[in-house]
Amino acid sequence: MVEPADRPSTAGQRLGAPESFGVSTLEPGLRPPTQSPGRQVCIRVQMLDDTQEVFQISQRSPGKVLFDLVCAHLNLTEGDYFGLEYQDHRKMMVWLDLLKPTLKQIRRPKNTILRFVVKFFPPDHTQLMEELTRYLFALQIKRDLACGHLICNDTSAALMVSHIIQSEIGDFDETQSWQHLLHNKYLPDQDAIRDKITDCHRNGQTPAESDYQLLEIARRLEMYGVRLHPAKDREGTKLSLSVAHTGVLVFQGYTKINAFNWSKIRKLSFKRRRFLIKLRPDPTNAHHDTLEFAMSSRDCCKVFWKICVEYHAFFRLFEEPKPKPKPILFTRGSSFRFSGRTQKQIIDYVRDSELKKVPFESTAATPRSPPASEDSPLGSPHVVVNGNGSVNDLGMGSTGGLGPEGRQLSPLTSPLLTEAGYVRNDDEDEARRKKFPTDKAYFIAKELLTTERTYLKDLQVVTESFQSAVGKDEAFPDSVKNLISANYDPVYKFHQGFLKEVEQRLAQWSGRSNAHIKGDYQRIGDVLLKNIQGLRQLTVHLQKHSECLVELERVCRTSRKVETLCREFEQQRVCYLPFNIFLLRPLHRLLHYKLILERLCKHYPPTHDDFRDCRAALADISEMVLQLQGTMMKMENFQKLLELKKDLTGIDNLVIPGRVRVFLFIHCDNVFMVLKEFIRLGCLSKLSGKGLQQRMFFLFSDSLIYTSRGMTPLNQFKVHGQLPLYGMTIRESEEEWGVPHSFTLFGQRQSVVVAASCAPEMERWVEDIRMAIDLAEQSSSPNTDLLSTSPSDNKLIEDGGAEQESEEELCGSRSSLERQGQRGNTTVHVCWHRNTSVSMVDFSVAVENQLSGNLLRKFKNSNGWQKLWVVFTNFSLFFYKSHQDDYPLASLPLLGYSVTVPLESENIHKDYVFKLHFKSHVYYFRSESEYTFERWMEVIRSATCSASRSLPSTRKDLY
């Protein structure tokens, strides 16, 4: 690279690029490639800020070498969105081919200036992960406005220019802004709307926020990213062709008159000066099968055809296409292919890599700070608080207030969790920790205390909050009110006394009296034995809890008013989980007591004073678990089906009386509720005419349902079709379709090709589907009565009729979830956003792996730690100020996260710290002891690592 000494600082230096080479865009993680031997040639490249840089390359170097040098100079990770264009010997603007030698394309390098510009315009700028990339896109929009490429109305133009000058000169000053507009040209007709521009400039923002808003306005314009190529139709009408992420566009003047989605296009080709679009057969399509456009020359046709090929590959393919094999005798057609990473590869690489993001400042007057975006240190994918206090992981940005589109943002930056609003308590906690007993038994007993506090709060949701909400409404049947009250109130009252005894014992044990000196209170077995013997007297009530759940479902089915009451209660902040889960808490708590006692018995030697009581209590609780285990497993499946019913639309009979297919029976007032078994839910990509489309799949013991998220008030998933498992076969088909981690399901009436996100996910799905097929084969006859449609409608759905879902609908449903936030925190929605899956085995493991207690949370840019009360349940962390709070103020869904210990380089100089991270998002939490540290790691791993899971030993025989 040649750089005269008197040249001003380069664009890369002004953007904060280090002196060393950065990251090669086309070969992630590598330095720029070694130059081929031979004479070096200087190539001039004009950057987006209009500066020119000179790069030295070998005569035989392919275009990729030059392009990588430019990206490395800027330290640009997401360089594949950009390209180098130049004017060739035919006076046509063309893109530098990365596979061909540069000097075979540029015949006069000394007289040619290549321009580094945006090549691929994504539909949503939030897909750009790096602030540097967004800044360069903003420069491209600025250039397109100035040269008249980005046509728009005066209001949009004035808004965009105001954001540009805000980024360049800072906050509004009337004299300065007016002078700046006099000396800088941002629009061809800028003088006509100068007053409107200054009016829009009055709202101050950081340069990064201005870039964000500029891109937000630009992406909504019809001419965003459009490069027009003149053509004529068959009748000789003058038109223009363009290509976008959706497909090929047709313009008349600056008005789009037609669009052909990639899913509708079978082939693109050119023959001399005719450009041909062959469409897929469609009886409802009024167009000819082949559309023909005349361009000015064969070269113009070929240039546009190449751009179409690259756009299709970049936005539609999972990975860079393989080169075609060289023909033996003669060639036919063009060997041109797209070279570089696809958009999916870029997004995956940037999110998954551990690259340190280099902060930079532009030449703007104000300091640059990233807007709320997905790669912000405080941004998603943590969580978004919705109106009822629950929290959704939406994969959106967050900075603690409202985002650029008015979205509610992360609770982890709310007053509860903000760095500015907490007291640093390191010294206080260190002093208090020194007084703690060091015996592991103490921390096991303390886990009993902390989880009992959470359990009592959960019981309170049923005994107080729910009964208060429905008790005054005459529509709610007295029989159900009395049934719930009679069987939950005694349990709640019992555990109030139990909790007091545990609190008193732990207070004595931790040194708040002199009793611990004698050792009389350094035990917990006697308290457990006494209360578990008392709990056995409540077995009759525990056995009735399943009846309460079934009766509540029955009255919800028969009365719309009761169903509305229950749904409204679920939206209250105190009901932080689906209400049916609270009804099963007493049964689940028995498992927790059993696990705690097993730990105590394993820890104590047989000669310890506490061992005998713990062993006796363990025998009693084991007998109770065995007695209620069958009911517990049936009710978990029943509860899961009821929860899924709320998340699905287009399916009516997940849980109905009198279903023909019999798996589990629950007796209630001489009526059998006949259920099917839920096995797994999660995301798979389904191959259709539009390519691979993300779909949510639900696997049951007799069928596989596939859905996508719809535009319903409750953000339910719309059923597209079902695949009966009776007679189904499965075959791995990665080589057949060229799609990683794909397999084909062959049903009696159709076959479906799907792909998982990774190899372990595919293995889990294939294993569970094969198990479900075996279950279906054991039944007497096939069953196809799942969907709530007629047989003819059902066939249309299975044949793909429901797949005709526009990108606008998908984008609309995404924004709908952000606005509503009603049920966006369910496991189904988290799996949708994290592109993962969970099984019924995972839910069963989660039932046992619940934990509560105080944790310290570290802020990324501070040494201070904030104390929080944290509850882990249902694959999520729920955050409270203290255990006395009635509802959580924030939550963090953990599906897809990893839990590890910090590295030495992260400078966390504290004991018992674990790190939660999802792609580029990191949280540090600190526990009080080695035991609690190990327990938090254990339970969180149960939610974040689904590989190699097996059922708990106490439950294996029930499946």
CSV table of N, CA and C in Angstrom, one decimal, residues 832-889:
chain,number,residue,atom,x,y,z
A,832,TRP,N,-38.5,-20.0,18.8
A,832,TRP,CA,-38.6,-19.4,17.4
A,832,TRP,C,-37.5,-18.4,17.2
A,833,HIS,N,-37.3,-17.6,18.2
A,833,HIS,CA,-36.2,-16.5,18.1
A,833,HIS,C,-34.8,-17.1,18.2
A,834,ARG,N,-34.7,-18.2,19.0
A,834,ARG,CA,-33.3,-18.7,19.2
A,834,ARG,C,-33.0,-19.9,18.2
A,835,ASN,N,-34.0,-20.2,17.4
A,835,ASN,CA,-33.8,-21.3,16.4
A,835,ASN,C,-33.3,-22.6,17.0
A,836,THR,N,-34.1,-23.0,18.1
A,836,THR,CA,-33.7,-24.2,18.8
A,836,THR,C,-35.0,-25.0,19.1
A,837,SER,N,-34.8,-26.1,19.9
A,837,SER,CA,-36.0,-26.9,20.2
A,837,SER,C,-35.9,-27.4,21.6
A,838,VAL,N,-37.0,-27.9,22.1
A,838,VAL,CA,-37.0,-28.5,23.4
A,838,VAL,C,-38.0,-29.7,23.4
A,839,SER,N,-37.7,-30.7,24.2
A,839,SER,CA,-38.6,-31.9,24.2
A,839,SER,C,-39.3,-32.0,25.5
A,840,MET,N,-40.2,-33.0,25.6
A,840,MET,CA,-40.9,-33.3,26.8
A,840,MET,C,-39.9,-33.7,27.9
A,841,VAL,N,-38.9,-34.4,27.5
A,841,VAL,CA,-37.8,-34.8,28.4
A,841,VAL,C,-37.2,-33.6,29.0
A,842,ASP,N,-36.9,-32.6,28.2
A,842,ASP,CA,-36.3,-31.3,28.7
A,842,ASP,C,-37.3,-30.6,29.7
A,843,PHE,N,-38.6,-30.6,29.4
A,843,PHE,CA,-39.5,-30.1,30.4
A,843,PHE,C,-39.5,-30.8,31.7
A,844,SER,N,-39.4,-32.2,31.6
A,844,SER,CA,-39.4,-33.0,32.8
A,844,SER,C,-38.2,-32.7,33.6
A,845,VAL,N,-37.0,-32.6,33.0
A,845,VAL,CA,-35.8,-32.2,33.7
A,845,VAL,C,-35.9,-30.8,34.3
A,846,ALA,N,-36.5,-29.9,33.6
A,846,ALA,CA,-36.7,-28.5,34.1
A,846,ALA,C,-37.5,-28.5,35.4
A,847,VAL,N,-38.5,-29.4,35.5
A,847,VAL,CA,-39.4,-29.5,36.7
A,847,VAL,C,-38.5,-29.7,37.9
A,848,GLU,N,-37.5,-30.5,37.8
A,848,GLU,CA,-36.7,-30.9,39.0
A,848,GLU,C,-35.6,-29.8,39.2
A,849,ASN,N,-35.1,-29.2,38.1
A,849,ASN,CA,-34.0,-28.3,38.2
A,849,ASN,C,-34.5,-26.8,38.4
A,850,GLN,N,-35.0,-26.5,39.6
A,850,GLN,CA,-35.4,-25.2,39.9
A,850,GLN,C,-34.6,-24.7,41.0
A,851,LEU,N,-34.3,-23.4,41.1
A,851,LEU,CA,-33.4,-22.9,42.1
A,851,LEU,C,-33.7,-21.4,42.3
A,852,SER,N,-33.5,-21.0,43.5
A,852,SER,CA,-33.7,-19.6,43.9
A,852,SER,C,-32.6,-19.1,44.8
A,853,GLY,N,-32.3,-17.8,44.9
A,853,GLY,CA,-31.3,-17.3,45.8
A,853,GLY,C,-30.8,-16.0,45.3
A,854,ASN,N,-30.0,-15.4,46.2
A,854,ASN,CA,-29.3,-14.1,45.8
A,854,ASN,C,-28.1,-14.4,45.0
A,855,LEU,N,-28.0,-13.5,43.9
A,855,LEU,CA,-26.8,-13.5,43.1
A,855,LEU,C,-26.3,-12.1,42.9
A,856,LEU,N,-25.1,-11.9,42.7
A,856,LEU,CA,-24.5,-10.6,42.4
A,856,LEU,C,-24.3,-10.5,40.9
A,857,ARG,N,-24.8,-9.5,40.2
A,857,ARG,CA,-24.6,-9.3,38.8
A,857,ARG,C,-23.6,-8.2,38.5
A,858,LYS,N,-22.6,-8.5,37.6
A,858,LYS,CA,-21.6,-7.5,37.3
A,858,LYS,C,-22.0,-6.8,36.0
A,859,PHE,N,-21.8,-5.5,36.0
A,859,PHE,CA,-22.0,-4.7,34.7
A,859,PHE,C,-20.7,-4.8,33.9
A,860,LYS,N,-20.9,-4.8,32.6
A,860,LYS,CA,-19.8,-5.1,31.7
A,860,LYS,C,-18.7,-4.0,31.8
A,861,ASN,N,-19.1,-2.8,32.0
A,861,ASN,CA,-18.1,-1.7,32.0
A,861,ASN,C,-17.8,-1.1,33.4
A,862,SER,N,-18.0,-1.9,34.4
A,862,SER,CA,-17.9,-1.5,35.7
A,862,SER,C,-17.4,-2.6,36.6
A,863,ASN,N,-16.7,-2.2,37.7
A,863,ASN,CA,-16.3,-3.2,38.7
A,863,ASN,C,-17.3,-3.5,39.7
A,864,GLY,N,-18.4,-2.8,39.8
A,864,GLY,CA,-19.4,-2.9,40.8
A,864,GLY,C,-20.3,-4.1,40.5
A,865,TRP,N,-20.9,-4.6,41.6
A,865,TRP,CA,-21.8,-5.8,41.5
A,865,TRP,C,-23.1,-5.4,42.2
A,866,GLN,N,-24.2,-5.8,41.6
A,866,GLN,CA,-25.5,-5.5,42.1
A,866,GLN,C,-26.2,-6.8,42.6
A,867,LYS,N,-26.8,-6.7,43.8
A,867,LYS,CA,-27.4,-7.8,44.5
A,867,LYS,C,-28.8,-8.0,44.0
A,868,LEU,N,-29.2,-9.2,43.5
A,868,LEU,CA,-30.5,-9.5,43.0
A,868,LEU,C,-31.0,-10.8,43.6
A,869,TRP,N,-32.4,-10.9,43.8
A,869,TRP,CA,-33.0,-12.2,44.1
A,869,TRP,C,-33.3,-12.8,42.7
A,870,VAL,N,-32.8,-14.0,42.5
A,870,VAL,CA,-33.0,-14.6,41.2
A,870,VAL,C,-33.7,-16.0,41.3
A,871,VAL,N,-34.7,-16.2,40.5
A,871,VAL,CA,-35.4,-17.5,40.5
A,871,VAL,C,-35.2,-18.1,39.1
A,872,PHE,N,-34.7,-19.4,39.1
A,872,PHE,CA,-34.6,-20.1,37.8
A,872,PHE,C,-35.7,-21.2,37.7
A,873,THR,N,-36.5,-21.0,36.7
A,873,THR,CA,-37.6,-22.0,36.5
A,873,THR,C,-38.0,-21.8,35.0
A,874,ASN,N,-38.5,-22.9,34.4
A,874,ASN,CA,-39.1,-22.9,33.1
A,874,ASN,C,-38.1,-22.3,32.1
A,875,PHE,N,-36.8,-22.7,32.2
A,875,PHE,CA,-35.8,-22.4,31.2
A,875,PHE,C,-35.4,-20.9,31.3
A,876,SER,N,-35.8,-20.2,32.4
A,876,SER,CA,-35.5,-18.7,32.4
A,876,SER,C,-35.0,-18.3,33.8
A,877,LEU,N,-34.3,-17.2,33.8
A,877,LEU,CA,-34.0,-16.5,35.1
A,877,LEU,C,-34.9,-15.4,35.3
A,878,PHE,N,-35.5,-15.3,36.4
A,878,PHE,CA,-36.4,-14.2,36.8
A,878,PHE,C,-35.8,-13.3,37.9
A,879,PHE,N,-35.8,-12.0,37.7
A,879,PHE,CA,-35.0,-11.1,38.6
A,879,PHE,C,-36.0,-10.3,39.4
A,880,TYR,N,-35.6,-10.2,40.7
A,880,TYR,CA,-36.4,-9.5,41.7
A,880,TYR,C,-35.4,-8.6,42.5
A,881,LYS,N,-35.9,-7.6,43.2
A,881,LYS,CA,-35.1,-6.8,44.1
A,881,LYS,C,-34.9,-7.7,45.4
A,882,SER,N,-35.9,-8.3,45.9
A,882,SER,CA,-35.8,-9.2,47.0
A,882,SER,C,-36.8,-10.3,46.9
A,883,HIS,N,-36.6,-11.3,47.8
A,883,HIS,CA,-37.5,-12.5,47.8
A,883,HIS,C,-38.9,-12.1,48.2
A,884,GLN,N,-39.1,-10.9,48.8
A,884,GLN,CA,-40.4,-10.5,49.2
A,884,GLN,C,-41.3,-9.9,48.1
A,885,ASP,N,-40.7,-9.6,47.0
A,885,ASP,CA,-41.4,-9.0,45.9
A,885,ASP,C,-42.5,-10.0,45.3
A,886,ASP,N,-43.6,-9.5,44.9
A,886,ASP,CA,-44.7,-10.3,44.5
A,886,ASP,C,-44.6,-10.7,43.0
A,887,TYR,N,-43.8,-10.0,42.2
A,887,TYR,CA,-43.6,-10.4,40.8
A,887,TYR,C,-42.3,-10.0,40.3
A,888,PRO,N,-41.7,-10.6,39.3
A,888,PRO,CA,-40.4,-10.3,38.8
A,888,PRO,C,-40.5,-9.0,38.0
A,889,LEU,N,-39.4,-8.3,38.0
A,889,LEU,CA,-39.3,-7.1,37.2
A,889,LEU,C,-38.5,-7.3,35.9
